[in-house]
XYZ file of N, CA and C in Angstrom:
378
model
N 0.840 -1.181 0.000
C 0.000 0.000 0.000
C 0.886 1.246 0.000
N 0.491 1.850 -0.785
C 0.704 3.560 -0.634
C 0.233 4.261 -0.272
N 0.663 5.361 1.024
C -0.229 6.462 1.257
C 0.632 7.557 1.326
N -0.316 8.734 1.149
C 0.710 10.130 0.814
C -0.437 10.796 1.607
N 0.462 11.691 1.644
C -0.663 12.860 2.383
C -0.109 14.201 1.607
N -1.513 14.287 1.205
C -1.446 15.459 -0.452
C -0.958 16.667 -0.074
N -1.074 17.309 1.421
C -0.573 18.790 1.922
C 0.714 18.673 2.227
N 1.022 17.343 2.442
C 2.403 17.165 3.215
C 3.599 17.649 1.784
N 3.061 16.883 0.353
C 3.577 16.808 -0.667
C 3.904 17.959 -1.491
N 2.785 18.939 -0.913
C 2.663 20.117 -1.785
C 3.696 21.033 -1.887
N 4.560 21.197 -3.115
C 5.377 21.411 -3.576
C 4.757 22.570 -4.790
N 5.473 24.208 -4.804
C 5.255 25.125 -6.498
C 6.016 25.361 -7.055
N 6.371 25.590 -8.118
C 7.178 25.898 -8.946
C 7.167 27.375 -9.826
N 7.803 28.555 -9.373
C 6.936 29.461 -10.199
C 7.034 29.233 -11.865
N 7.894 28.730 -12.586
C 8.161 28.430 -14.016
C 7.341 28.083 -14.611
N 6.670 26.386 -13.791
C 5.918 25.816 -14.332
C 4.987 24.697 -12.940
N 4.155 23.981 -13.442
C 3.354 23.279 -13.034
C 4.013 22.363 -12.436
N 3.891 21.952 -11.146
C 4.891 20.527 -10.515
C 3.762 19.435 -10.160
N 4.924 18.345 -9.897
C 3.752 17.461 -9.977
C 4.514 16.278 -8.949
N 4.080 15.582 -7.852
C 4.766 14.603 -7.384
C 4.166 13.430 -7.510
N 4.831 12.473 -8.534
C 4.370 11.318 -8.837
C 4.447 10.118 -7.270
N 3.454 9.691 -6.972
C 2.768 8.847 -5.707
C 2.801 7.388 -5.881
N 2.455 7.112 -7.059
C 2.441 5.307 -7.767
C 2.918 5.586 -9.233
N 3.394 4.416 -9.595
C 3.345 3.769 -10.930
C 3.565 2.141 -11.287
N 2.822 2.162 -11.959
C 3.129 0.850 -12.365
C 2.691 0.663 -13.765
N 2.669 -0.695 -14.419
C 2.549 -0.414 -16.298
C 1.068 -0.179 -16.419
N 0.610 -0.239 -15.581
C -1.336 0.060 -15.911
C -1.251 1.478 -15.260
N -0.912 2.044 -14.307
C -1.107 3.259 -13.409
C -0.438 4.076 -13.489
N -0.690 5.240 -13.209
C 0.402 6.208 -13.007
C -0.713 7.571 -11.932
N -0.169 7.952 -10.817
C -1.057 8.679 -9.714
C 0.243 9.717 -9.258
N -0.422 10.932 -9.862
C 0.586 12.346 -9.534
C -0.648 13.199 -8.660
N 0.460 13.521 -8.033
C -0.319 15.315 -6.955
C 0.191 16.205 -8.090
N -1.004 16.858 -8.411
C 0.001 18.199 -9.309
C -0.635 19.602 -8.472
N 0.314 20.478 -8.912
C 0.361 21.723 -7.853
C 0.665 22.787 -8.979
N -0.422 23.611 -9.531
C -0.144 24.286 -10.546
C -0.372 26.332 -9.679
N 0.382 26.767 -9.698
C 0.686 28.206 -9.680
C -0.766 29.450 -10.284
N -1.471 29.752 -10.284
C -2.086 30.908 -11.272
C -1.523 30.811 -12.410
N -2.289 30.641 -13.371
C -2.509 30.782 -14.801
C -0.886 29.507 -15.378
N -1.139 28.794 -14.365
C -0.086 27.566 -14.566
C -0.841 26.316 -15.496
N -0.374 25.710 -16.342
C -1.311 24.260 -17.026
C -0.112 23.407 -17.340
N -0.632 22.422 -17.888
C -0.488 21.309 -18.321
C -0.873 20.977 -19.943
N -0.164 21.299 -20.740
C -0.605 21.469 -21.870
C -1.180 20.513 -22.808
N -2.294 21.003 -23.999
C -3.158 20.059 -24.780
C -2.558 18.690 -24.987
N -2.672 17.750 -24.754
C -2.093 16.690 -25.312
C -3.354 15.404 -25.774
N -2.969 14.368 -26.118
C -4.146 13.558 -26.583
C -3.390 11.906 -25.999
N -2.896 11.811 -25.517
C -2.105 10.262 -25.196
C -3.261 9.246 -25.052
N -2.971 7.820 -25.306
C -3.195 6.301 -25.269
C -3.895 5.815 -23.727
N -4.163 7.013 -22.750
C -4.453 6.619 -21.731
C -5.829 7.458 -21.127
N -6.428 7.002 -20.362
C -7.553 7.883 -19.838
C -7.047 8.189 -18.800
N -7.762 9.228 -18.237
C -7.044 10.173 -16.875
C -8.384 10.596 -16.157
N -8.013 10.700 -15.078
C -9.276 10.689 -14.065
C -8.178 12.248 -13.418
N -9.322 13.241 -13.369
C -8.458 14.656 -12.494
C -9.710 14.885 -11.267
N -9.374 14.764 -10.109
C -10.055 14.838 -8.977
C -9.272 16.263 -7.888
N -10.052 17.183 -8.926
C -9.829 18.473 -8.194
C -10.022 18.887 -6.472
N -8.725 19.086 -5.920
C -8.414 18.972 -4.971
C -8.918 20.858 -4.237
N -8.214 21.439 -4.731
C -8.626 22.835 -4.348
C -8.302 24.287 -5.280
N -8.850 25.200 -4.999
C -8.346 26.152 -6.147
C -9.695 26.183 -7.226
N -9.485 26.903 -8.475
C -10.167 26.821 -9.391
C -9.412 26.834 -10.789
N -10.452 26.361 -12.163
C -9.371 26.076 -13.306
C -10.362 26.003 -14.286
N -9.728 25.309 -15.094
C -9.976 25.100 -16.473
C -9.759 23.397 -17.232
N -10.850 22.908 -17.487
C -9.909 21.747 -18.305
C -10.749 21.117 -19.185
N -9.315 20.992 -20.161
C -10.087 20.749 -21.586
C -10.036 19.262 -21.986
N -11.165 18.735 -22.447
C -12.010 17.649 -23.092
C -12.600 17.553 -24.234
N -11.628 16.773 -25.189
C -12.032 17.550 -26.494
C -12.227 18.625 -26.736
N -13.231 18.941 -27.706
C -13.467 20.092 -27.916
C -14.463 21.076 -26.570
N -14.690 20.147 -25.456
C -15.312 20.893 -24.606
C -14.227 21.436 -24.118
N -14.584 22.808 -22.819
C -13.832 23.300 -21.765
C -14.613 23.282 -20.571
N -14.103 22.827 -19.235
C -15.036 22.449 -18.419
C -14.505 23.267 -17.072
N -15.515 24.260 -16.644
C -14.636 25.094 -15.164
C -14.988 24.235 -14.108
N -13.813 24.016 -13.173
C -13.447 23.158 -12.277
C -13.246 23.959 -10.824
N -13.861 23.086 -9.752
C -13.791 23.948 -8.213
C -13.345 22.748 -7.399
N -13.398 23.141 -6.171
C -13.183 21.693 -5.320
C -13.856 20.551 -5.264
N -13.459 19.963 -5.409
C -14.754 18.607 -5.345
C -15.302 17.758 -6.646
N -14.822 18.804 -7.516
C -14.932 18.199 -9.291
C -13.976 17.201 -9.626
N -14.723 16.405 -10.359
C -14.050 14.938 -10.290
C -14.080 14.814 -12.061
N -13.336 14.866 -13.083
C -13.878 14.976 -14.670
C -12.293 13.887 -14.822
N -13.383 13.218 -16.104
C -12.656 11.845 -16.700
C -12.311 12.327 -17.761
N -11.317 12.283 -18.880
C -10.893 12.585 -20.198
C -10.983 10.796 -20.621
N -11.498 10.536 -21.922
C -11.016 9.318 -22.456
C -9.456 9.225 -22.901
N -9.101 7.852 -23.386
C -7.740 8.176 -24.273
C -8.048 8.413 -25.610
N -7.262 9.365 -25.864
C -6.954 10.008 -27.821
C -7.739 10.538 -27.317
N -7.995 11.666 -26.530
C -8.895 12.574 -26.497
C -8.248 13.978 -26.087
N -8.557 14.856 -26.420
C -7.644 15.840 -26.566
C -8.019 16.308 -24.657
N -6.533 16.559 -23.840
C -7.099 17.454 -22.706
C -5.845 17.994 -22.250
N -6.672 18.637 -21.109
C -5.010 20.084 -20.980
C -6.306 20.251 -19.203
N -4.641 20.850 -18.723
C -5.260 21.433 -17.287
C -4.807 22.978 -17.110
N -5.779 23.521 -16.531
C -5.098 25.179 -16.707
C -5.752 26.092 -14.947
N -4.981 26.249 -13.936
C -5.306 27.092 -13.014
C -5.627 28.401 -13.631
N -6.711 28.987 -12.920
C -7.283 30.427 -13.064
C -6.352 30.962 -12.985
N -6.038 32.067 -13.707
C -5.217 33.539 -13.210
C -5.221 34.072 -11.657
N -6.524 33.519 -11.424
C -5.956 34.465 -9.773
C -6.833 33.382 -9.158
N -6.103 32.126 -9.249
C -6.276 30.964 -8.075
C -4.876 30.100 -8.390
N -4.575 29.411 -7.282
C -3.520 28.306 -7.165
C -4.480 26.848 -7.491
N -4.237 26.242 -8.340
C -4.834 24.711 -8.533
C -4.514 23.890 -7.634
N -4.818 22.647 -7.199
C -4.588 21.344 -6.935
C -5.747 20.612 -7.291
N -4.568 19.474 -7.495
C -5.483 18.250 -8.344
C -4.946 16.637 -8.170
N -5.479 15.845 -7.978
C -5.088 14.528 -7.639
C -5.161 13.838 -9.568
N -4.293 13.661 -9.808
C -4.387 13.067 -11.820
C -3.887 11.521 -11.522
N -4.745 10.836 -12.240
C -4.423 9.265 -12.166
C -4.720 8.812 -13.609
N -3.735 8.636 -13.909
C -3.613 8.062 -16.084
C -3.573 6.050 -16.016
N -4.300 6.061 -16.898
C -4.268 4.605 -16.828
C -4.467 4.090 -18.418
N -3.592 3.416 -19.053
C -2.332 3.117 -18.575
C -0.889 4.726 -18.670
N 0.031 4.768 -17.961
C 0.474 5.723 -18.063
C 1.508 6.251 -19.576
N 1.165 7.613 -19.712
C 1.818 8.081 -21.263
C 2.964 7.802 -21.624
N 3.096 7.491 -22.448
C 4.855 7.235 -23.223
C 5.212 8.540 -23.295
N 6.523 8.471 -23.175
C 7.450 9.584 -23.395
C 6.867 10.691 -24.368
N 6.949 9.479 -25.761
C 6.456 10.513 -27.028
C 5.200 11.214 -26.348
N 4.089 10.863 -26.263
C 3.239 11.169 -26.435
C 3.335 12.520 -25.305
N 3.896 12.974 -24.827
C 4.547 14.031 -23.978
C 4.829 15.168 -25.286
N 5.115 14.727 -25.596
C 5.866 15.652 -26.511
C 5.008 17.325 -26.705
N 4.268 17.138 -27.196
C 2.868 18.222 -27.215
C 3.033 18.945 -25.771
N 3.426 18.047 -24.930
C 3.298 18.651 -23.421
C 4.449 19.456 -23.084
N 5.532 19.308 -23.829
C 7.475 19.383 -23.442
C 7.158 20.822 -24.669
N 6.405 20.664 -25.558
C 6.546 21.821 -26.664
C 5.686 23.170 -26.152
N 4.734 22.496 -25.443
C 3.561 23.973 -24.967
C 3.836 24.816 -23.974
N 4.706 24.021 -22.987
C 5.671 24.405 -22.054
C 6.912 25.306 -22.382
N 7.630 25.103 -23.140
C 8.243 25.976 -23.955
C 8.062 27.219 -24.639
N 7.097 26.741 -25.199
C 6.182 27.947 -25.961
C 5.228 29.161 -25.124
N 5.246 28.377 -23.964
C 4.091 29.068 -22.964
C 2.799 29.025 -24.127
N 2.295 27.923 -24.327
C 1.114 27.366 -25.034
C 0.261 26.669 -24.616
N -1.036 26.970 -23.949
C -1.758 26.097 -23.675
C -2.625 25.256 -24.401
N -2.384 25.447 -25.360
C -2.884 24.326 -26.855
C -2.101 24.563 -28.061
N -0.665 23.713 -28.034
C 0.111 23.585 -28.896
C -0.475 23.037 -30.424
N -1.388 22.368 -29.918
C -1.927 21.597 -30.879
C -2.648 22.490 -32.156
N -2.498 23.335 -31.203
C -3.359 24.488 -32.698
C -2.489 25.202 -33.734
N -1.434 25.006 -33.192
C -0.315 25.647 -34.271
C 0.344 24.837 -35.470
């Protein structure tokens, strides 16, 4: 068994979005992420579904072509190959409990490693 205690973990980054990975294994993958104001996680579409169980703060997150505003207590599933991205409000700090199953390949990061760079929250559009 694993247990974490999500306040204990909480870790920011002003650059970018941090995240402390909790489990993995070849089916799982369970991160605390800790995103800053107007901090995300950029568009990506990977091989895995993801469960985001909004912890505190307020945000943004995209599902396909939907966008869905997120508060405490919001619990939203993305399928896999489905386009999604996480984005804290401008004037809130996020937290979020993210659990991917099975977890993303490297590549499929990529979109994520480029939007970050770019300061892009949907690389995918360019």
């Amino acid at each position: 068994m694993t247990a974490v205690d999500f306040d204990a973990e909480r870790t920011y980054d002003d650059e970018k979005f941090s995240t402390v990975e909790v489990f993995r294994s070849e089916q799982m993958k369970v991160v605390c992420g800790y995103f800053e104001p107007g901090q995300f996680i950029p568009v990506h579409a990977p091989s895995s579904d993801v469960v985001i169980d909004v912890r505190s703060g307020t945000g943004l997150i995209r599902d396909g072509d939907a966008e869905h505003r997120v508060e405490p207590g919001d619990v939203v599933t993305v399928g896999a190959d489905t386009d999604r991205g996480v984005k804290a409000d401008d004037d809130s700090r996020l937290e979020a409990l993210l659990v991917t199953a099975p977890p993303p390949t490297d590549a499929e990061h990529e979109p994520v490693r480029r939007g970050l760079r770019t300061d892009e929250f949907d690389p995918t559009d360019t």
